[in-house]
Every structure is written in structure tokens, then in C-alpha cells.
Coordinates of C-alpha atoms in Angstrom, one line a residue:
Chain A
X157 CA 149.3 99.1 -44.9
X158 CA 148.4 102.6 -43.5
X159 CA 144.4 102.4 -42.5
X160 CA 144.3 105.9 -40.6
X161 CA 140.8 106.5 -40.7
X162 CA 137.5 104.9 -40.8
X163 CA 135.6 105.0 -44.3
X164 CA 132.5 105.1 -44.6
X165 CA 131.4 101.8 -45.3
X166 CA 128.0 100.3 -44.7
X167 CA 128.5 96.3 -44.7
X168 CA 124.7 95.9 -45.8
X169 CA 124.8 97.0 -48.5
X170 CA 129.3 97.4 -49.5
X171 CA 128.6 100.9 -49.9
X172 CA 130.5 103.4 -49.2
X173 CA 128.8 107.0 -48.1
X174 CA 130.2 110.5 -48.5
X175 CA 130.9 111.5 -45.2
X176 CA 131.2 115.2 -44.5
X177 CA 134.0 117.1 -43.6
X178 CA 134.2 117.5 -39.9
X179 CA 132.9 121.1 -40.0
X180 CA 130.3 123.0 -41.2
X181 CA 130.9 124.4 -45.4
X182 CA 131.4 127.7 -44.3
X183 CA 133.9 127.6 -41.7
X184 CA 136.9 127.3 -43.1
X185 CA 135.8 131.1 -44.9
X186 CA 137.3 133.3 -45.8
X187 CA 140.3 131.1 -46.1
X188 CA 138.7 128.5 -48.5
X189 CA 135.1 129.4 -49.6
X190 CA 131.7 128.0 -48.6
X191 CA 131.3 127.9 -52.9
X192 CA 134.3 126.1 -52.6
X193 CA 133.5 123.4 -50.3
X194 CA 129.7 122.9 -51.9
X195 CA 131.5 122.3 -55.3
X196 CA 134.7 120.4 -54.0
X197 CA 132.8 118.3 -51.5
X198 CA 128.8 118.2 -53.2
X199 CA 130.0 117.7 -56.7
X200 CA 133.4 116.6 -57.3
X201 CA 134.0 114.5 -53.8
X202 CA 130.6 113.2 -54.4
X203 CA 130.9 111.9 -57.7
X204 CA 134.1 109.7 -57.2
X205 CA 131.7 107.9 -54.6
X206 CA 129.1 107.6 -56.3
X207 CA 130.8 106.5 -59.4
X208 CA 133.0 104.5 -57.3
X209 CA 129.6 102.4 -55.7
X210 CA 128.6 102.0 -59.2
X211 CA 131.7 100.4 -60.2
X212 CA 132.9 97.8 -57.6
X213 CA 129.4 96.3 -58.1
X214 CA 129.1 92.7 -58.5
X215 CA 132.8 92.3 -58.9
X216 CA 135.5 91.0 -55.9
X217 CA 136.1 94.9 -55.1
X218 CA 132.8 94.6 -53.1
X219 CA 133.2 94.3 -49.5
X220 CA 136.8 95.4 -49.2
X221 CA 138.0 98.6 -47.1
X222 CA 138.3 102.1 -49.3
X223 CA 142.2 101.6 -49.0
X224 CA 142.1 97.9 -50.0
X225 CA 140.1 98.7 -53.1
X226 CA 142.9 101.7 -53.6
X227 CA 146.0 99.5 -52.9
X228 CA 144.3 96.6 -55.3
X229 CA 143.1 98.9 -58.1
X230 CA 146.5 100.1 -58.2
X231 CA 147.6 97.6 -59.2
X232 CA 151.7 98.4 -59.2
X233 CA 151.1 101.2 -61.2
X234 CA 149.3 99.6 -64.1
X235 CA 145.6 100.4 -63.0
X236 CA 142.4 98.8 -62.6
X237 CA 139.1 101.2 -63.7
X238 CA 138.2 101.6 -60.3
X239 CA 141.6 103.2 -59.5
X240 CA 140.8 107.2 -60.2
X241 CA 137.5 106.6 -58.2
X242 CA 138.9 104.9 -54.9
X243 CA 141.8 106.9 -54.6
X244 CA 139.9 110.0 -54.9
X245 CA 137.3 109.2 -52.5
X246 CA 140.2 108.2 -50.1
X247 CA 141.9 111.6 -50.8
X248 CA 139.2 113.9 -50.4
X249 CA 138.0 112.4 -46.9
X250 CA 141.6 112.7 -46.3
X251 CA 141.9 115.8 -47.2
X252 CA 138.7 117.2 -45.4
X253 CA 140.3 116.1 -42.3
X254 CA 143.4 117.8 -43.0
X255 CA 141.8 121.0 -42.0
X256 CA 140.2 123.0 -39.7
X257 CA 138.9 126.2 -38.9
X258 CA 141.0 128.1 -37.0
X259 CA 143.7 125.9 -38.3
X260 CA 147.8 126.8 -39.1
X261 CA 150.4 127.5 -36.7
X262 CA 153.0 125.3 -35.8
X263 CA 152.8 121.3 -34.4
X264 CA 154.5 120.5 -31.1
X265 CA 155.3 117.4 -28.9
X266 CA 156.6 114.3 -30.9
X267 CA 155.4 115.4 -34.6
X268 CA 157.3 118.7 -34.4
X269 CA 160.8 116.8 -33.1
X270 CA 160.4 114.5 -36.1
X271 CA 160.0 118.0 -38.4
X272 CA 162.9 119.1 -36.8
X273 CA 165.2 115.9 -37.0
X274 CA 164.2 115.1 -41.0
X275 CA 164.0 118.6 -42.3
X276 CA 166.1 120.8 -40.4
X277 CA 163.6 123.1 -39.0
X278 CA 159.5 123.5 -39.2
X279 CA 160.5 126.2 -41.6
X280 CA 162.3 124.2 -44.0
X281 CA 159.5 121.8 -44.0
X282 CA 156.8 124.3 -45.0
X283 CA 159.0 125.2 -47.9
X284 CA 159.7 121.9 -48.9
X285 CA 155.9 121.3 -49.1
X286 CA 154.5 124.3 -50.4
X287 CA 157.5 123.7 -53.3
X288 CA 155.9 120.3 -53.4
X289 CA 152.8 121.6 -54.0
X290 CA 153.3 124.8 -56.3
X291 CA 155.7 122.0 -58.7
X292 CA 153.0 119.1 -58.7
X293 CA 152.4 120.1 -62.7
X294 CA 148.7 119.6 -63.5
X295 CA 146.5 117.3 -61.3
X296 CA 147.3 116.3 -58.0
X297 CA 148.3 116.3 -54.6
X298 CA 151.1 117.0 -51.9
X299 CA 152.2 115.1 -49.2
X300 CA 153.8 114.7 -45.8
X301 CA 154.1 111.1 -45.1
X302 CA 155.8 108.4 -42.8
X303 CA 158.0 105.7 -43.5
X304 CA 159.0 103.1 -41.3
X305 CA 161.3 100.1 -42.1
X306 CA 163.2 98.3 -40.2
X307 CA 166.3 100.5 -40.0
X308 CA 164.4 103.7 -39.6
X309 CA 161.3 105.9 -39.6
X310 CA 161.0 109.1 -41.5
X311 CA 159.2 111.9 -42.8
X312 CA 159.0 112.9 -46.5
X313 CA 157.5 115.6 -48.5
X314 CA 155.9 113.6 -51.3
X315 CA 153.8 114.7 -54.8
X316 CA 151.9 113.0 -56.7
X317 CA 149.6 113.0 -59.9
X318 CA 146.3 112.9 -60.3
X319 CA 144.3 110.4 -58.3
X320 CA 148.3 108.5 -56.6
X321 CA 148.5 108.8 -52.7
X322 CA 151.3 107.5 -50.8
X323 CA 149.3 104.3 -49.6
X324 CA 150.5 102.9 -52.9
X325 CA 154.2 102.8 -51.9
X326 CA 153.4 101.9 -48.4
X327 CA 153.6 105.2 -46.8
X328 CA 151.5 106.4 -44.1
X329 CA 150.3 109.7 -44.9
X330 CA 150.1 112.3 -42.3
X331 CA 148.5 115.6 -44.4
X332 CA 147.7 116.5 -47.4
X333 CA 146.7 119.8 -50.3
X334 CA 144.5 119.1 -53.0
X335 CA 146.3 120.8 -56.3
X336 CA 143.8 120.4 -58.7
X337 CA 142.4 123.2 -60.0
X338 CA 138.9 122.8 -58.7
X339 CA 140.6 123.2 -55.3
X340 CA 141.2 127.1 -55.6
X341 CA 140.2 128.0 -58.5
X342 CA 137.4 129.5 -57.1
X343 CA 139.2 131.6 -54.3
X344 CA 142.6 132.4 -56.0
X345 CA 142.2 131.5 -59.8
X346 CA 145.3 130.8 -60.9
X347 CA 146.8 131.4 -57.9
X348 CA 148.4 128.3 -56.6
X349 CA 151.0 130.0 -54.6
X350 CA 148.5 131.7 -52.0
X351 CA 146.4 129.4 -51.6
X352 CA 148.9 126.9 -50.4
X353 CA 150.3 129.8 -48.1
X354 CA 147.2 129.8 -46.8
X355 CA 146.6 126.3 -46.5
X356 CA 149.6 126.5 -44.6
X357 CA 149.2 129.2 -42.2
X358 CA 145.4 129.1 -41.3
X359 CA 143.4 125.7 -42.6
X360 CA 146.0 123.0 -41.4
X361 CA 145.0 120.8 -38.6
X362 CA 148.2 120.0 -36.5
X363 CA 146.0 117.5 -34.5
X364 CA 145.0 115.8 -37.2
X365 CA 148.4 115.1 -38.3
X366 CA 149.8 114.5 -34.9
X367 CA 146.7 111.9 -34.6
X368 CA 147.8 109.8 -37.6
X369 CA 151.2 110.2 -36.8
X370 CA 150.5 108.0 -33.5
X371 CA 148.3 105.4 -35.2
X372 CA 151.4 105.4 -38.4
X373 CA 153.4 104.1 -35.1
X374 CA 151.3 101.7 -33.6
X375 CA 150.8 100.2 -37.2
X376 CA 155.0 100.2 -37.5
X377 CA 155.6 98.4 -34.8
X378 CA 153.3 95.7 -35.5
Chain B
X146 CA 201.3 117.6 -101.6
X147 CA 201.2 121.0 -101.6
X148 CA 197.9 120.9 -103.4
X149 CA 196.4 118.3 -100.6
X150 CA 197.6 120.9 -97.5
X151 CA 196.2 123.5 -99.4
X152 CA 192.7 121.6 -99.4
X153 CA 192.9 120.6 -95.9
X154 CA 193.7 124.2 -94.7
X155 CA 190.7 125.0 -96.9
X156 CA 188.5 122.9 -95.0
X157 CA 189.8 123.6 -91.8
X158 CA 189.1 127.8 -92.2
X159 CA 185.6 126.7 -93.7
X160 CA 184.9 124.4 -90.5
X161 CA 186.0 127.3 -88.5
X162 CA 184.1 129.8 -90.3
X163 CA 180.9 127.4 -89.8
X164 CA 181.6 126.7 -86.4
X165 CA 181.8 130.8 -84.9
X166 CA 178.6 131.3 -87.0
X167 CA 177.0 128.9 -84.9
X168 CA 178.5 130.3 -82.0
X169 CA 177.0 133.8 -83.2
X170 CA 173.7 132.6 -83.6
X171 CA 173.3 130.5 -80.6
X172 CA 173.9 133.7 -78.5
X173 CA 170.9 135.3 -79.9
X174 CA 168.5 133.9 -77.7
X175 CA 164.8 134.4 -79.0
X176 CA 162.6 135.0 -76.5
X177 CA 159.2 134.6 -76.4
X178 CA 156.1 136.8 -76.1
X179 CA 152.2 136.6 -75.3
X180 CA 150.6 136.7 -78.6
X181 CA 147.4 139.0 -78.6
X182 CA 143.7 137.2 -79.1
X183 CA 142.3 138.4 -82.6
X184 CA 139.0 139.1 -80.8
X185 CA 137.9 141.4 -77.2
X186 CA 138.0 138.8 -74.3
X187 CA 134.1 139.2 -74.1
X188 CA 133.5 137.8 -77.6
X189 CA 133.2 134.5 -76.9
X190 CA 129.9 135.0 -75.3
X191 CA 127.9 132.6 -74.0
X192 CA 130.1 129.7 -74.8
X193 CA 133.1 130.9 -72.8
X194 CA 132.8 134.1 -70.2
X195 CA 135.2 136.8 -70.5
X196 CA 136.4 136.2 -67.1
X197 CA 137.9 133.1 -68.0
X198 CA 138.9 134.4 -71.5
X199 CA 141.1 137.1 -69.6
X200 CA 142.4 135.0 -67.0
X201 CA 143.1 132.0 -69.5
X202 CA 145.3 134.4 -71.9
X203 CA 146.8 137.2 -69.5
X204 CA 147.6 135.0 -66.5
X205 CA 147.7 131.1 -67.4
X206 CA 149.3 131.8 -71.1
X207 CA 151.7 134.3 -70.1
X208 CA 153.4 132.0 -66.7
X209 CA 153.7 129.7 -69.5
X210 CA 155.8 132.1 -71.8
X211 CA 157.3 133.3 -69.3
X212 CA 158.7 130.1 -67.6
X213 CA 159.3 129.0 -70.8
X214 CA 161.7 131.9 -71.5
X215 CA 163.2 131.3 -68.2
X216 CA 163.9 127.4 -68.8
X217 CA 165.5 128.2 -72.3
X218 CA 167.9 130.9 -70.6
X219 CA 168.7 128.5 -68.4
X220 CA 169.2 125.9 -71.0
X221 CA 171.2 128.1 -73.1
X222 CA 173.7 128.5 -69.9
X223 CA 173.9 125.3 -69.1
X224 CA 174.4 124.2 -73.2
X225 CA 177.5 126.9 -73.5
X226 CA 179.2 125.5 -70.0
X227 CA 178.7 121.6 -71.0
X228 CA 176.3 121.0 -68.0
X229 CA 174.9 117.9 -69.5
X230 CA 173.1 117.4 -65.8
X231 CA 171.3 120.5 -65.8
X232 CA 170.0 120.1 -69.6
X233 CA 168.6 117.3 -68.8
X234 CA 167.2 118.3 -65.6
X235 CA 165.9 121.5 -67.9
X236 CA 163.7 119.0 -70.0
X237 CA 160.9 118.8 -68.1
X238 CA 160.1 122.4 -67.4
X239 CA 161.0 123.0 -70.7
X240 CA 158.3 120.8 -72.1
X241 CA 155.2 122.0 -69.5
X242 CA 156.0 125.8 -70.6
X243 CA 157.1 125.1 -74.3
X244 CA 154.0 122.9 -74.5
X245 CA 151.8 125.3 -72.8
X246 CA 153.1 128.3 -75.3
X247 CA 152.4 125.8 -78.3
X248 CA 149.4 124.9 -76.8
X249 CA 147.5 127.7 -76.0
X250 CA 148.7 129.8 -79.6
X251 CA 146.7 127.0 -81.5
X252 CA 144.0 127.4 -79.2
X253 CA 143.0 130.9 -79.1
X254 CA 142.9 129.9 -83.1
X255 CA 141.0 127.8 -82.7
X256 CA 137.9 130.0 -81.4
X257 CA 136.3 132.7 -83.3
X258 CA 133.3 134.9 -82.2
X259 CA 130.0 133.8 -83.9
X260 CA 129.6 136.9 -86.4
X261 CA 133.4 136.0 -87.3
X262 CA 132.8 132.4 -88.3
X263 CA 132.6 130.6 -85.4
X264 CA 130.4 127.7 -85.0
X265 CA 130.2 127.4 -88.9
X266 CA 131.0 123.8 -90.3
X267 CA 133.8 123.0 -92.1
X268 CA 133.3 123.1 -96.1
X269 CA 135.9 122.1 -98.3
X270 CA 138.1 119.7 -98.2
X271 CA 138.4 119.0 -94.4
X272 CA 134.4 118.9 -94.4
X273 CA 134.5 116.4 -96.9
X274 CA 137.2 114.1 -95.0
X275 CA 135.6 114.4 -91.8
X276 CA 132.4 112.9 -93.5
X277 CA 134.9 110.3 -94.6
X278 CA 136.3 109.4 -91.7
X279 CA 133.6 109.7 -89.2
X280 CA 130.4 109.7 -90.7
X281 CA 129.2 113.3 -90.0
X282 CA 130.2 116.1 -88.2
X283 CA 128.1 115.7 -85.0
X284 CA 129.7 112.0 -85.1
X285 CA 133.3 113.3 -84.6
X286 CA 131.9 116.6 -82.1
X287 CA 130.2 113.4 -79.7
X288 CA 133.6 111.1 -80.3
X289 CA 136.0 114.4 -79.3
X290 CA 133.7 115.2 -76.4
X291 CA 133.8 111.7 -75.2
X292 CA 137.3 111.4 -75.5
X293 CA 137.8 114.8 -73.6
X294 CA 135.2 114.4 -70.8
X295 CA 136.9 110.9 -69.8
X296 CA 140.5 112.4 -69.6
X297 CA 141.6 112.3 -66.1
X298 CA 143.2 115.2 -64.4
X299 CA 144.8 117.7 -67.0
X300 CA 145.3 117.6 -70.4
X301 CA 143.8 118.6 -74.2
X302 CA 141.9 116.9 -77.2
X303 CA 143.2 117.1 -80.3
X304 CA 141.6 116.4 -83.8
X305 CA 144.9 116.1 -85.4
X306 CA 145.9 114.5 -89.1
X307 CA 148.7 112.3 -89.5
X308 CA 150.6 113.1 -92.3
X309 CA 151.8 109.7 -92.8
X310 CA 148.7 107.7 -93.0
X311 CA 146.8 110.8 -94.5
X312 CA 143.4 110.6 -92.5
X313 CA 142.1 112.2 -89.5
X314 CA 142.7 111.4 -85.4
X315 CA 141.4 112.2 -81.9
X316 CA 143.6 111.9 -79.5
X317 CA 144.7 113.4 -76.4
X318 CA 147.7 114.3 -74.4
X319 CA 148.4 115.0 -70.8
X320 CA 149.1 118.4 -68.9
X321 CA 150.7 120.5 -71.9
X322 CA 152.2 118.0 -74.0
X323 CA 151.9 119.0 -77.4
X324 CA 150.1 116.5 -79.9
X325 CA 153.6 115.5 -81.9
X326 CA 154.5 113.8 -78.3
X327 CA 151.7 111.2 -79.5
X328 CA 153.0 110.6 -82.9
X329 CA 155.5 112.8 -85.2
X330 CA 153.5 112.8 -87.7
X331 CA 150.5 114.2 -86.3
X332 CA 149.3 118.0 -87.1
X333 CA 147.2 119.3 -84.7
X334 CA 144.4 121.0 -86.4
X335 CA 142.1 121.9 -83.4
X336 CA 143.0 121.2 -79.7
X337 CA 140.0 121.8 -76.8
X338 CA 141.8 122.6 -73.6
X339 CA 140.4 120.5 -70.6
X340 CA 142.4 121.8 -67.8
X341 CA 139.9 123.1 -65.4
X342 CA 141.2 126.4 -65.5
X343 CA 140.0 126.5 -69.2
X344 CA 136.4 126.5 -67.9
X345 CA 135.5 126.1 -64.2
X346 CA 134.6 129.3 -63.1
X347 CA 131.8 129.5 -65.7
X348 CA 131.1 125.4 -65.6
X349 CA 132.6 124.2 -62.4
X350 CA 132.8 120.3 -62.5
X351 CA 130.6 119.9 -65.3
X352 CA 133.2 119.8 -68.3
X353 CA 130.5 117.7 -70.7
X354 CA 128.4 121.0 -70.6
X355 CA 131.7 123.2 -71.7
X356 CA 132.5 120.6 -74.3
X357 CA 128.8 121.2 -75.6
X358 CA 129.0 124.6 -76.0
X359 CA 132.7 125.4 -77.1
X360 CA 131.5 124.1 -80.8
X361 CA 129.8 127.4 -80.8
X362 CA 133.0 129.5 -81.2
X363 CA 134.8 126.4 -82.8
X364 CA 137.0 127.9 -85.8
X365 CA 136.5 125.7 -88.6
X366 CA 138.2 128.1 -91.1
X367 CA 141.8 127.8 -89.5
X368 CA 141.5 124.2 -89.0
X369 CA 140.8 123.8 -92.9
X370 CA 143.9 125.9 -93.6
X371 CA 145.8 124.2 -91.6
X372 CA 144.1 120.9 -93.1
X373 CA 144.5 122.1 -97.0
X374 CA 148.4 123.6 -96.1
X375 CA 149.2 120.0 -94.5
X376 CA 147.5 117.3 -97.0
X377 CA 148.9 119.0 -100.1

């Protein structure tokens, strides 16, 4: 199971805390509003936590990790209440961290070779993942993830609906782009298009994926 | 003998006959086109901003139509060469942007300006059964709001009647599926768009405060049409 972060939570009380992005609400501007982050992150983000807390309660939800209470609410696809709550929490800290000010260009080292071998070229990936993204119809989210079995280790271009993440089918996921509306709507209206180019080309955090990509190996291999 | 060839070259030239007028008519292709909103965008005011109005009908709407149009072309191609792999691969887009064209025509229907009607309670008949079934007005407003706050992600309300068992429903359907997809005999007779393009720039995450306020451009008067046309 994928556990590429730390969540937020407080064993006193099985709590978990809305952590902030790793940057200030306006620095990601002009490519993604401060408006954007205040609503996204203070309201919507916020909510699912809070919600979330007020949920797992008193029941044997209490005490696990975030992704635990993801991979359990799950539940093979036929989902617990908590579900929508969990995985959105997970996805927005995720997604937070998927970005950075100054952020785009092009990985290098290991990550980038892996682009190369399992889509042809960085370029081909980008357009698999902004097709990803712009296809994903209604709610949800797009994904570059890692597979490892025992045979091999990949990378795939993944979409999902809604609240799904890739920890449900035991992928490691490496980046992701909120799709909801609420994500751009904002900046670019109905827009979709642009604001996943420019996702792409000035908020992505190469680091950040090259970062889980190493932990997504350690975890492999054990 | 003769008599039984003669009837089976009769049947043959009819079958014929019937079989190049459907090869006429399937090359007309109708295409689809953004219907216009029977009031200014800015009507709506306060209950829904112009800004969305506009955005909604002239950018969200039309994609729909026009993908739509673009998914039937290419159904209509793939039909006439016996691609059975891309018709079904068609299905999909063909129900987002058919159902977002369906959608969205009921919808802008379905709100009137306030010196036009809107807001105004049903009378009539579909007053009456909406008494019936749920008590009082406000009683199906707070189930309809309930129903569409709690939808996850993207999707409509519908109060719908089905035909078959002659009262009234609320139910909901995902993305742009159209209310028959829950039931073929259901008639949608008012449908409150939840996607958060319907109302975020004006509400941001707080859809319970849009459902609130679209009642006050909610068109009763088509929904009883639609209500008397379908229950007689």
C-alpha cells in the first residue's frame, strides 16, 4: 500500500488536521488564484476534514492512517460513508503538494528515463495526461501513477471520478490535477483545457514527483 | 404460380422501395443548434447572476451541442460502414453531450424571471398532486434540496412523474444523464442543475444557499404543462 506522505494525524485525539499547502495562498498567482486556493483549500479541502473527523467518530475508522480509512471505506468499490470524505482529504493534501510556485518544466534523472521508457517521450506523456484530464467527464481527478509487480514496474496515466484515487487499486501515485469544477472555475470558467496547460507548464512540482517516485520504490521492493 | 411470383416480386420492389427510403432519410443528418433563453441573461437577478447565466448557456450548453453534433456525425459514419466497434465506443460521448443538450433545454424552462412567473406556486392540477404526495410545497422544495445538496460530484435533481405508477418522484442522475436513464417511464418535469459550473462563481462551495434561492425563478407554469400534457 502506497503511504507517500505523512497526514496529519494527532494520536490524542485520532484527529486528523488540515495541513496547509506547502506555500503561501498567493504564490502559485497568477497561474492559479489566491481566491482560488482560499475557496479550494479554506472551504472545500476543509470541509472533507472536518466532516471526515465528524464521521469516523466512535466507530473502528478511529485511529487508522488517512489512507487506511481510504483503502477500508472503499470497500472494493461498494463504499462505506466515510469514503467521499477520506479520499478527498487524501487528494487535496496530495494535490497541494503536487505544485509549486515556479513549478513546470521538465523532470530529469530516474523519473524522466521511466517517462521516456513507458510513454515514448516527456511529450507524449503530457498529452496523455492533459487528454486524461480534459476526458475525466464531470468530477474528478488525473493521474500519473506507479505500478510494480513482480514482473515489472510501470507508469500509467490514470482518471478517475469523483472522490477514486489510485490507492484503491494498489497504485502509487506520483502527481495529480484536481478536475472538479471548483478547481478552475474561478481562473478559467469553463476552461478546462488551459488550466491543465497550465498546470502543466508552470504549477507542477517535478521534485515532488521524483520524491514519491523513490519512496513508490523502496515500498516495491519490500 | 404465376400469381404467387407475381406476389413475391410485389414484395420484393416494396422491401426495396422501403429500404432506399431509409437509406435517403438516414443521410439527412439533423444537426443540432443552441436554443435561445426566452429571457436577457440578467433576468434572473438575484437568484442566479448574469455572469453565470451567460457562461452556462453560450459556453457550457453550446460544447454540449456541439460535441453532440460531432459524436452523431461520427456515429452516422461509423453506422453506414458497419463499424460496430466505433458505435459502441461512440455511446458514451454520445450520452454526456446528448444528455447535456436534453439537459440544459429543460432547464432554461425551467426558470422564468420573477415579473414573468417565476417563483409563483404551482395551481392546478400539479399543485394539487404535489400536496398529495408530499404534504406541501415547501415539503417537496426541502426533500429536492436535500436530495441535491448530498449529490456527490456532478449531476441534476429531477422532480419527475412516472407515467406508469401515476405520482410524483425526486430523483437524481449523475453528470448529464438524462432522467429516463433512472426509469423509462419517468418525465422530467423540472431538473436543478448541480454541476458547479451551474452556480460557483456567484455561491462558491455553498450549493444549499443556490438551492435556496433558485425557487425564486423556479417556473411552475411549464412544469404544470408538462404535468397536465403527461397525466392525461
Amino acid at each position: 500500500m502506497a503511504t507517500s506522505q505523512n497526514s496529519a494525524l494527532l494520536p490524542s485525539q485520532a484527529k486528523f488536521e488540515l495541513k496547509p499547502p506547502p506555500y503561501p495562498l498567493n504564490a502559485l498567482e497568477p497561474h492559479m488564484s489566491q481566491a482560488t486556493l482560499e475557496y479550494h483549500w479554506g472551504k472545500h479541502h476543509k470541509t472533507y476534514v472536518e466532516n471526515l473527523n465528524k464521521q469516523i467518530v466512535g466507530t473502528e475508522l478511529e485511529g487508522l492512517s488517512l489512507e487506511d480509512i481510504v483503502v477500508v471505506s472503499y470497500n472494493k468499490g461498494d463504499v462505506l460513508p466515510s469514503f467521499n470524505n477520506a479520499a478527498q482529504a487524501w487528494n487535496h493534501e496530495f494535490f497541494w503538494e503536487s505544485m509549486k510556485p515556479g513549478g513546470g518544466g521538465k523532470p530529469s534523472g530516474e523519473l524522466l528515463d521511466l517517462i521516456e521508457k513507458d510513454f515514448g517521450s516527456f511529450d507524449q506523456f503530457v498529452e496523455e495526461f492533459k487528454s486524461a484530464a480534459a476526458t475525466q467527464f464531470g468530477s474528478g481527478w488525473a493521474w500519473l501513477a506507479y505500478k510494480a509487480s513482480e514482473k515489472d514496474k510501470k507508469l500509467e496515466v490514470i482518471k478517475s471520478v469523483n472522490a477514486v484515487n489510485p490507492l484503491v487499486s494498489d497504485y502509487f501515485p506520483l502527481l495529480t490535477v484536481d478536475v472538479w469544477e471548483h478547481a478552475y472555475y474561478l481562473d478559467f470558467q469553463n476552461r478546462r483545457p488551459d488550466y491543465i496547460s497550465t498546470f502543466m507548464e508552470k504549477l507542477v512540482s517535478w521534485e515532488a514527483v521524483s520524491a514519491r517516485l523513490e519512496k513508490a520504490k523502496v515500498q516495491a521492493a519490500k | 404460380m404465376a400469381l404467387r411470383s407475381l406476389a413475391l416480386a410485389t414484395r420484393k420492389t416494396l422491401t426495396l422501395g422501403l429500404n432506399s427510403t431509409r437509406l435517403t432519410q438516414s443521410r439527412a443528418l439533423q444537426t443540432f443548434s443552441l436554443p435561445d433563453l426566452p429571457y436577457d441573461y440578467g433576468a434572473l437577478e438575484p437568484a442566479i447572476s448574469g455572469e453565470i447565466m451567460q457562461l452556462h448557456h453560450q459556453k457550457h450548453h453550446q460544447t454540449y451541442i456541439t460535441n453532440y453534433n460531432k459524436a452523431l456525425e461520427q456515429l452516422h459514419d461509423a453506422i453506414q460502414k458497419g463499424d460496430s466497434s466505433t458505435v459502441a465506443k461512440l455511446q458514451s460521448a454520445i450520452k454526456f453531450n446528448g444528455g447535456g443538450h436534453i439537459n440544459h433545454s429543460i432547464f432554461w424552462q425551467n426558470l422564468a424571471p420573477i415579473r414573468e412567473g417565476g417563483g409563483e406556486p404551482p395551481k392546478g392540477s400539479l399543485g394539487w398532486v404535489i400536496d398529495t404526495n408530499f404534504g406541501s410545497l415547501e415539503s417537496l422544495i426541502q426533500n429536492i434540496n436535500a436530495e441535491g445538496a448530498a449529490l456527490q460530484g456532478s449531476g441534476w435533481v429531477w422532480l419527475g412523474l412516472d407515467k406508469e405508477l401515476k405520482k410524483l418522484v425526486i430523483e437524481t442522475t449523475a453528470n448529464q444523464d438524462p432522467l429516463v436513464t433512472k426509469g423509462p417511464h419517468l418525465v422530467p418535469l423540472l431538473g436543478i442543475d448541480v454541476w458547479e459550473h451551474a452556480y460557483y462563481l456567484q455561491y462558491k462551495n455553498v450549493r444549499p444557499d443556490y438551492l435556496k434561492n433558485i425557487w425564486k425563478v423556479i417556473n411552475w407554469k411549464y412544469a404544470s404543462e408538462v404535468y397536465e400534457k403527461e397525466s392525461a
